[in-house]
Short mmCIF file of C-alpha atoms in Angstrom, two decimals:
data_model
loop_
_atom_site.label_atom_id
_atom_site.label_comp_id
_atom_site.label_asym_id
_atom_site.label_seq_id
_atom_site.Cartn_x
_atom_site.Cartn_y
_atom_site.Cartn_z
CA UNK A 1 -36.54 -37.21 -42.22
CA UNK A 2 -36.79 -33.85 -43.96
CA UNK A 3 -34.09 -31.35 -43.23
CA UNK A 4 -36.83 -28.78 -42.67
CA UNK A 5 -37.96 -30.79 -39.65
CA UNK A 6 -34.42 -31.30 -38.42
CA UNK A 7 -33.54 -27.63 -38.82
CA UNK A 8 -36.73 -25.57 -38.85
CA UNK A 9 -36.46 -22.08 -40.31
CA UNK A 10 -36.60 -19.22 -37.79
CA UNK A 11 -40.15 -18.13 -37.14
CA UNK A 12 -41.21 -14.61 -38.02
CA UNK A 13 -43.83 -14.67 -35.23
CA UNK A 14 -43.31 -12.41 -32.25
CA UNK A 15 -44.64 -15.07 -29.83
CA UNK A 16 -42.06 -16.22 -27.26
CA UNK A 17 -40.61 -19.71 -27.58
CA UNK A 18 -42.43 -22.58 -25.78
CA UNK A 19 -39.99 -22.66 -22.86
CA UNK A 20 -40.44 -18.93 -22.26
CA UNK A 21 -44.24 -19.24 -22.49
CA UNK A 22 -44.21 -21.98 -19.85
CA UNK A 23 -42.04 -19.81 -17.60
CA UNK A 24 -44.43 -16.91 -18.05
CA UNK A 25 -47.40 -19.10 -17.12
CA UNK A 26 -45.62 -20.36 -14.02
CA UNK A 27 -44.79 -16.82 -12.90
CA UNK A 28 -48.21 -15.36 -13.67
CA UNK A 29 -49.37 -15.83 -10.10
CA UNK A 30 -46.38 -13.92 -8.79
CA UNK A 31 -47.13 -10.72 -10.70
CA UNK A 32 -49.83 -8.21 -9.82
CA UNK A 33 -52.44 -7.90 -12.52
CA UNK A 34 -52.64 -4.62 -14.35
CA UNK A 35 -56.36 -5.19 -14.86
CA UNK A 36 -58.92 -3.76 -12.49
CA UNK A 37 -60.41 -7.25 -12.21
CA UNK A 38 -58.27 -9.73 -10.28
CA UNK A 39 -57.77 -12.97 -12.28
CA UNK A 40 -57.45 -14.99 -9.08
CA UNK A 41 -60.68 -16.94 -8.69
CA UNK A 42 -59.72 -20.13 -10.48
CA UNK A 43 -56.30 -20.20 -8.79
CA UNK A 44 -57.73 -19.61 -5.32
CA UNK A 45 -60.21 -22.45 -5.81
CA UNK A 46 -57.60 -24.84 -7.23
CA UNK A 47 -57.40 -28.38 -5.87
CA UNK A 48 -53.62 -28.00 -5.70
CA UNK A 49 -52.41 -26.51 -2.40
CA UNK A 50 -49.26 -24.92 -3.85
CA UNK A 51 -51.38 -23.13 -6.46
CA UNK A 52 -53.72 -21.86 -3.77
CA UNK A 53 -50.77 -20.66 -1.66
CA UNK A 54 -49.39 -18.68 -4.60
CA UNK A 55 -52.84 -17.25 -5.25
CA UNK A 56 -53.17 -16.06 -1.64
CA UNK A 57 -49.75 -14.39 -1.94
CA UNK A 58 -50.92 -12.70 -5.13
CA UNK A 59 -54.14 -11.70 -3.39
CA UNK A 60 -52.10 -9.97 -0.69
CA UNK A 61 -50.28 -7.86 -3.27
CA UNK A 62 -53.53 -7.10 -5.06
CA UNK A 63 -55.32 -5.90 -1.93
CA UNK A 64 -52.35 -3.81 -0.83
CA UNK A 65 -52.20 -2.15 -4.28
CA UNK A 66 -48.60 -3.34 -4.56
CA UNK A 67 -47.48 -1.17 -1.64
CA UNK A 68 -46.32 -4.05 0.53
CA UNK A 69 -43.01 -5.41 -0.68
CA UNK A 70 -43.46 -9.03 0.29
CA UNK A 71 -44.79 -12.29 -1.10
CA UNK A 72 -47.89 -12.47 1.04
CA UNK A 73 -48.67 -13.89 4.48
CA UNK A 74 -47.65 -17.42 3.46
CA UNK A 75 -44.03 -16.44 2.77
CA UNK A 76 -42.55 -16.61 6.24
CA UNK A 77 -39.05 -15.57 5.16
CA UNK A 78 -40.14 -12.59 3.08
CA UNK A 79 -38.62 -9.23 3.91
CA UNK A 80 -41.26 -6.56 4.43
CA UNK A 81 -40.72 -2.86 4.07
CA UNK A 82 -41.79 -0.97 7.15
CA UNK A 83 -44.80 1.09 6.17
CA UNK A 84 -44.93 4.76 7.07
CA UNK A 85 -47.58 5.32 9.73
CA UNK A 86 -50.40 7.55 8.56
CA UNK A 87 -50.91 10.65 10.74
CA UNK A 88 -53.80 10.76 13.17
CA UNK A 89 -54.90 14.39 12.91
CA UNK A 90 -58.51 15.33 12.27
CA UNK A 91 -60.15 12.67 10.12
CA UNK A 92 -62.47 14.01 7.44
CA UNK A 93 -65.11 11.28 7.47
CA UNK A 94 -67.67 13.35 5.59
CA UNK A 95 -65.57 14.10 2.52
CA UNK A 96 -66.90 12.22 -0.48
CA UNK A 97 -64.70 9.27 -1.32
CA UNK A 98 -65.23 6.50 -3.86
CA UNK A 99 -63.36 3.24 -3.36
CA UNK A 100 -61.22 1.87 -6.17
CA UNK A 101 -62.97 0.07 -9.00
CA UNK A 102 -61.07 -3.10 -8.01
CA UNK A 103 -62.71 -2.95 -4.54
CA UNK A 104 -66.27 -2.23 -5.66
CA UNK A 105 -68.99 -4.61 -4.36
CA UNK A 106 -69.30 -6.58 -7.62
CA UNK A 107 -65.55 -7.11 -7.85
CA UNK A 108 -65.36 -8.06 -4.18
CA UNK A 109 -68.16 -10.60 -4.69
CA UNK A 110 -66.20 -12.21 -7.54
CA UNK A 111 -63.00 -12.17 -5.52
CA UNK A 112 -64.64 -13.63 -2.42
CA UNK A 113 -66.17 -16.45 -4.42
CA UNK A 114 -62.63 -17.65 -5.06
CA UNK A 115 -61.43 -16.92 -1.51
CA UNK A 116 -64.38 -18.82 -0.06
CA UNK A 117 -63.58 -21.95 -2.07
CA UNK A 118 -59.89 -21.53 -1.34
CA UNK A 119 -60.75 -22.07 2.31
CA UNK A 120 -63.32 -24.73 1.41
CA UNK A 121 -60.56 -26.80 -0.26
CA UNK A 122 -58.23 -26.72 2.77
CA UNK A 123 -58.53 -30.14 4.36
CA UNK A 124 -56.08 -30.46 7.27
CA UNK A 125 -56.55 -28.82 10.69
CA UNK A 126 -53.18 -27.05 10.81
CA UNK A 127 -53.55 -25.88 7.21
CA UNK A 128 -57.05 -24.61 7.94
CA UNK A 129 -55.95 -22.73 11.05
CA UNK A 130 -53.03 -21.07 9.27
CA UNK A 131 -55.10 -20.15 6.22
CA UNK A 132 -57.94 -18.74 8.35
CA UNK A 133 -55.45 -16.49 10.13
CA UNK A 134 -53.76 -15.43 6.90
CA UNK A 135 -57.02 -14.59 5.13
CA UNK A 136 -58.20 -12.55 8.12
CA UNK A 137 -54.88 -10.72 8.44
CA UNK A 138 -55.19 -9.54 4.85
CA UNK A 139 -57.82 -7.09 6.15
CA UNK A 140 -55.01 -5.00 7.61
CA UNK A 141 -53.12 -5.03 4.29
CA UNK A 142 -55.87 -3.48 2.15
CA UNK A 143 -54.89 -0.10 0.69
CA UNK A 144 -56.44 2.31 -1.82
CA UNK A 145 -54.78 2.29 -5.21
CA UNK A 146 -54.84 6.07 -5.47
CA UNK A 147 -51.74 7.66 -3.96
CA UNK A 148 -53.43 11.03 -3.79
CA UNK A 149 -56.28 9.66 -1.67
CA UNK A 150 -54.50 7.38 0.73
CA UNK A 151 -55.25 8.75 4.19
CA UNK A 152 -56.48 6.89 7.22
CA UNK A 153 -60.17 7.24 6.29
CA UNK A 154 -59.55 5.87 2.80
CA UNK A 155 -57.42 3.05 4.18
CA UNK A 156 -60.08 2.12 6.73
CA UNK A 157 -62.91 2.15 4.20
CA UNK A 158 -60.87 0.11 1.75
CA UNK A 159 -60.30 -2.50 4.46
CA UNK A 160 -64.02 -2.44 5.19
CA UNK A 161 -64.79 -3.47 1.60
CA UNK A 162 -62.83 -6.66 2.20
CA UNK A 163 -64.56 -7.31 5.53
CA UNK A 164 -67.97 -6.63 4.01
CA UNK A 165 -67.16 -8.98 1.15
CA UNK A 166 -66.33 -11.69 3.70
CA UNK A 167 -69.67 -11.41 5.50
CA UNK A 168 -71.62 -11.28 2.25
CA UNK A 169 -69.85 -14.42 1.03
CA UNK A 170 -70.48 -16.27 4.29
CA UNK A 171 -74.18 -15.36 4.25
CA UNK A 172 -74.50 -16.20 0.57
CA UNK A 173 -72.78 -19.60 0.83
CA UNK A 174 -73.92 -20.64 4.33
CA UNK A 175 -76.59 -23.02 3.04
CA UNK A 176 -73.95 -24.95 1.06
CA UNK A 177 -72.01 -25.95 4.18
CA UNK A 178 -72.21 -29.51 5.43
CA UNK A 179 -71.44 -30.62 8.98
CA UNK A 180 -67.95 -31.76 7.97
CA UNK A 181 -66.92 -28.21 7.05
CA UNK A 182 -68.96 -26.25 9.58
CA UNK A 183 -66.32 -26.15 12.34
CA UNK A 184 -63.60 -24.74 10.13
CA UNK A 185 -65.88 -21.98 8.85
CA UNK A 186 -66.87 -21.13 12.42
CA UNK A 187 -63.13 -20.78 13.05
CA UNK A 188 -62.86 -18.48 10.02
CA UNK A 189 -65.67 -16.31 11.40
CA UNK A 190 -63.87 -16.09 14.74
CA UNK A 191 -60.65 -14.96 13.05
CA UNK A 192 -62.48 -12.28 11.03
CA UNK A 193 -64.33 -11.07 14.12
CA UNK A 194 -61.01 -10.70 15.89
CA UNK A 195 -59.34 -8.85 13.01
CA UNK A 196 -62.34 -6.51 12.78
CA UNK A 197 -61.60 -5.40 16.34
CA UNK A 198 -57.90 -5.12 15.49
CA UNK A 199 -58.82 -2.85 12.59
CA UNK A 200 -60.74 -0.57 14.95
CA UNK A 201 -57.87 -0.64 17.43
CA UNK A 202 -55.47 0.40 14.65
CA UNK A 203 -57.72 3.40 14.04
CA UNK A 204 -57.48 4.15 17.78
CA UNK A 205 -61.15 3.30 18.33
CA UNK A 206 -62.28 6.32 16.33
CA UNK A 207 -65.98 6.95 16.94
CA UNK A 208 -66.92 7.12 13.27
CA UNK A 209 -64.90 4.03 12.46
CA UNK A 210 -66.81 2.11 15.14
CA UNK A 211 -70.11 3.42 13.80
CA UNK A 212 -69.31 2.26 10.27
CA UNK A 213 -68.17 -1.14 11.53
CA UNK A 214 -71.32 -1.57 13.62
CA UNK A 215 -73.47 -0.55 10.65
CA UNK A 216 -71.83 -3.31 8.61
CA UNK A 217 -72.81 -5.89 11.25
CA UNK A 218 -76.38 -4.77 11.91
CA UNK A 219 -77.29 -3.03 8.64
CA UNK A 220 -79.23 -4.59 5.75
CA UNK A 221 -77.77 -7.98 4.91
CA UNK A 222 -75.26 -7.93 7.79
CA UNK A 223 -74.69 -10.96 10.03
CA UNK A 224 -76.66 -9.30 12.87
CA UNK A 225 -79.55 -8.18 10.68
CA UNK A 226 -81.73 -10.54 12.70
CA UNK A 227 -85.05 -9.55 11.11
CA UNK A 228 -83.81 -10.44 7.62
CA UNK A 229 -85.00 -13.89 6.54
CA UNK A 230 -82.04 -14.20 4.16
CA UNK A 231 -79.49 -13.98 7.00
CA UNK A 232 -79.00 -17.28 8.90
CA UNK A 233 -79.75 -16.81 12.60
CA UNK A 234 -76.95 -19.24 13.45
CA UNK A 235 -74.44 -16.55 12.45
CA UNK A 236 -75.82 -14.24 15.12
CA UNK A 237 -75.70 -17.08 17.67
CA UNK A 238 -72.04 -17.73 16.89
CA UNK A 239 -71.19 -14.04 17.19
CA UNK A 240 -72.85 -14.00 20.63
CA UNK A 241 -70.62 -16.91 21.64
CA UNK A 242 -67.32 -15.32 20.58
CA UNK A 243 -67.84 -11.56 20.80
CA UNK A 244 -66.51 -10.90 24.31
CA UNK A 245 -63.72 -13.46 23.98
CA UNK A 246 -62.33 -11.75 20.89
CA UNK A 247 -62.63 -8.30 22.45
CA UNK A 248 -60.69 -9.58 25.45
CA UNK A 249 -58.04 -11.06 23.16
CA UNK A 250 -57.55 -7.71 21.42
CA UNK A 251 -57.26 -5.94 24.77
CA UNK A 252 -54.76 -8.59 25.90
CA UNK A 253 -52.45 -7.80 22.99
CA UNK A 254 -51.27 -4.60 24.74
CA UNK A 255 -52.47 -5.00 28.34
CA UNK A 256 -50.66 -1.96 29.77
CA UNK A 257 -51.83 0.66 27.29
CA UNK A 258 -54.92 -0.48 25.39
CA UNK A 259 -58.23 1.33 25.75
CA UNK A 260 -61.60 0.05 24.69
CA UNK A 261 -64.87 2.05 24.38
CA UNK A 262 -67.06 -0.75 25.65
CA UNK A 263 -70.52 0.79 25.21
CA UNK A 264 -69.83 1.76 21.59
CA UNK A 265 -68.55 -1.74 20.80
CA UNK A 266 -71.61 -3.32 22.42
CA UNK A 267 -73.95 -1.28 20.23
CA UNK A 268 -74.64 -4.21 17.83
CA UNK A 269 -75.68 -6.35 20.79
CA UNK A 270 -78.07 -3.68 22.05
CA UNK A 271 -79.54 -3.53 18.56
CA UNK A 272 -80.11 -7.28 18.52
CA UNK A 273 -81.73 -7.15 21.97
CA UNK A 274 -84.30 -4.66 20.72
CA UNK A 275 -85.02 -6.56 17.48
CA UNK A 276 -84.57 -10.25 18.37
CA UNK A 277 -87.60 -11.96 16.80
CA UNK A 278 -87.40 -15.03 19.05
CA UNK A 279 -87.17 -15.57 22.79
CA UNK A 280 -84.51 -18.22 22.21
CA UNK A 281 -82.33 -15.64 20.44
CA UNK A 282 -82.69 -13.12 23.28
CA UNK A 283 -81.85 -15.84 25.80
CA UNK A 284 -78.75 -16.84 23.82
CA UNK A 285 -77.71 -13.19 23.65
CA UNK A 286 -77.99 -12.45 27.37
CA UNK A 287 -76.52 -15.82 28.37
CA UNK A 288 -73.40 -15.31 26.25
CA UNK A 289 -72.91 -11.54 26.23
CA UNK A 290 -74.71 -9.49 28.88
CA UNK A 291 -74.82 -11.96 31.77
CA UNK A 292 -71.12 -12.95 31.72
CA UNK A 293 -70.06 -9.34 31.16
CA UNK A 294 -72.21 -8.00 33.99
CA UNK A 295 -71.09 -10.84 36.25
CA UNK A 296 -67.49 -9.77 35.55
CA UNK A 297 -68.22 -6.09 36.19
CA UNK A 298 -70.85 -6.16 38.94
CA UNK A 299 -70.35 -9.62 40.37
CA UNK A 300 -72.68 -12.60 39.91
CA UNK A 301 -76.37 -12.05 40.48
CA UNK A 302 -77.34 -13.17 44.01
CA UNK A 303 -79.01 -16.57 44.14
CA UNK A 304 -81.90 -17.23 46.57
CA UNK A 305 -80.40 -20.51 47.71
CA UNK A 306 -76.72 -20.44 46.79
CA UNK A 307 -75.14 -23.85 46.56
CA UNK A 308 -72.18 -24.59 48.75
CA UNK A 309 -68.96 -24.31 46.77
CA UNK A 310 -65.80 -26.21 47.52
CA UNK A 311 -62.18 -26.17 46.39
CA UNK A 312 -61.56 -24.92 42.84
CA UNK A 313 -65.24 -24.17 42.32
CA UNK A 314 -65.14 -21.60 45.13
CA UNK A 315 -61.95 -20.06 43.71
CA UNK A 316 -63.45 -19.74 40.24
CA UNK A 317 -66.54 -18.08 41.72
CA UNK A 318 -64.38 -15.28 43.11
CA UNK A 319 -62.50 -14.71 39.84
CA UNK A 320 -63.73 -12.11 37.40
CA UNK A 321 -63.75 -12.92 33.68
CA UNK A 322 -62.32 -10.77 30.86
CA UNK A 323 -59.55 -9.08 32.88
CA UNK A 324 -57.94 -7.37 29.87
CA UNK A 325 -61.27 -6.15 28.53
CA UNK A 326 -62.24 -4.70 31.91
CA UNK A 327 -58.88 -2.97 32.35
CA UNK A 328 -59.05 -1.46 28.84
CA UNK A 329 -62.63 -0.30 29.46
CA UNK A 330 -61.57 1.36 32.73
CA UNK A 331 -58.82 3.28 30.93
CA UNK A 332 -61.19 4.36 28.15
CA UNK A 333 -63.77 5.54 30.69
CA UNK A 334 -61.17 7.43 32.71
CA UNK A 335 -61.91 5.55 35.93
CA UNK A 336 -58.75 3.46 36.10
CA UNK A 337 -57.52 5.51 39.08
CA UNK A 338 -60.42 4.23 41.20
CA UNK A 339 -60.48 0.99 43.12
CA UNK A 340 -60.83 -1.80 40.54
CA UNK A 341 -64.11 -3.14 41.93
CA UNK A 342 -65.62 0.35 42.18
CA UNK A 343 -64.55 1.24 38.63
CA UNK A 344 -65.88 -2.04 37.24
CA UNK A 345 -69.19 -1.53 39.02
CA UNK A 346 -69.54 1.95 37.53
CA UNK A 347 -68.96 0.59 34.01
CA UNK A 348 -71.31 -2.32 34.68
CA UNK A 349 -74.12 0.07 35.63
CA UNK A 350 -73.50 2.00 32.42
CA UNK A 351 -73.78 -1.21 30.40
CA UNK A 352 -77.04 -2.14 32.12
CA UNK A 353 -78.48 1.38 31.92
CA UNK A 354 -77.75 1.47 28.19
CA UNK A 355 -79.70 -1.77 27.77
CA UNK A 356 -82.59 -0.32 29.81
CA UNK A 357 -82.61 2.75 27.55
CA UNK A 358 -82.69 0.50 24.48
CA UNK A 359 -85.85 -1.09 25.84
CA UNK A 360 -87.47 2.33 26.16
CA UNK A 361 -86.94 3.34 22.54
CA UNK A 362 -90.04 3.87 20.43
CA UNK A 363 -88.87 1.45 17.71
CA UNK A 364 -88.39 -1.41 20.20
CA UNK A 365 -91.21 -3.95 19.95
CA UNK A 366 -93.41 -4.75 22.94
CA UNK A 367 -92.16 -8.32 23.28
CA UNK A 368 -88.54 -7.19 23.08
CA UNK A 369 -89.21 -4.40 25.62
CA UNK A 370 -90.63 -6.86 28.15
CA UNK A 371 -87.64 -9.17 27.76
CA UNK A 372 -85.19 -6.32 28.28
CA UNK A 373 -87.00 -4.88 31.31
CA UNK A 374 -87.30 -8.33 32.92
CA UNK A 375 -83.58 -8.94 32.49
CA UNK A 376 -82.63 -5.51 33.87
CA UNK A 377 -84.98 -5.88 36.84
CA UNK A 378 -83.51 -9.28 37.76
CA UNK A 379 -80.06 -7.70 38.19
CA UNK A 380 -81.40 -5.58 41.10
CA UNK A 381 -79.16 -2.61 40.31
CA UNK A 382 -80.03 0.84 41.63
CA UNK A 383 -79.34 3.35 38.87
CA UNK A 384 -80.21 6.26 41.15
CA UNK A 385 -77.10 5.82 43.27
CA UNK A 386 -74.74 8.74 42.81
CA UNK A 387 -71.24 7.71 41.69
CA UNK A 388 -68.36 9.88 42.87
#
């Protein structure tokens, strides 16, 4: 064998040796990209779980603009730096602000294509549950890249780009789901609904923050844009099913201090009531949102021939649902000093009156108006009663 092959001459190339190149490739997922376009899609959609886990960790650093000193939500033993809390103060919502190029709609669409298939590839229940939680929790990690424009408004709107990207991806890919994967994506929607409320809670239920969040849900192309033929109605039905449960869960996280502006958070549901194109949708809405909430606040609607209840059934009939939600709503409304039943009844009448007012709006269709008025009338609530 030639001595040149046994002892090759040193290369004049500046390329690193093969071993170093392999090491660089292996560590590429662990380094934030300097590009404005995240090279994560193919790694997130990998068939290899360890590759996907590393990609999610890299995604966490990308979304946080490198400000969070940890390896992502999948690294349980990582040491996180405690982030300095942004001051509350007066929030300047009307100041013009442009989100980072890396968080623009086109870039988010590309990123969410990979995130969507990352979750698609997860195939075990415990893995799916953990990944759904981790992907949702990333919403609270999103930060602007600019250090000069990194206030609470910028942070909130940056997080909203991630949430909006999620809903756009779900709507875009919904028709590709088969019945084997449907349940896990319904779980993912539940987790993102919950973290959306946590995001608003972090911003101390700021009025403008709630308005922008509601506009994302009901605006053009949102999951509650029920008159849009391109938006699957089944998404609205699922949101009806889980909306109050997730609000109650958020209120339960700090039961002694949390507040919750109930009417503002129900605004998307009022919007659906006034635009629902089908009777079956309106029925699903009132059966899963307004009826159980009003039963919890005002008590169940009287039945003409109430059935005799025994044992546990009678006990359950006396219990009121959503205890944490009701307590947080009482604190937000400033009526928590009143008797609990009296305070709940006052809030319940406000909820029902707001629905009645929605029916009276000029833009509400005739069919929708009749449905709303019929529902309000059946509750037999006297709005003229003066509340002390």
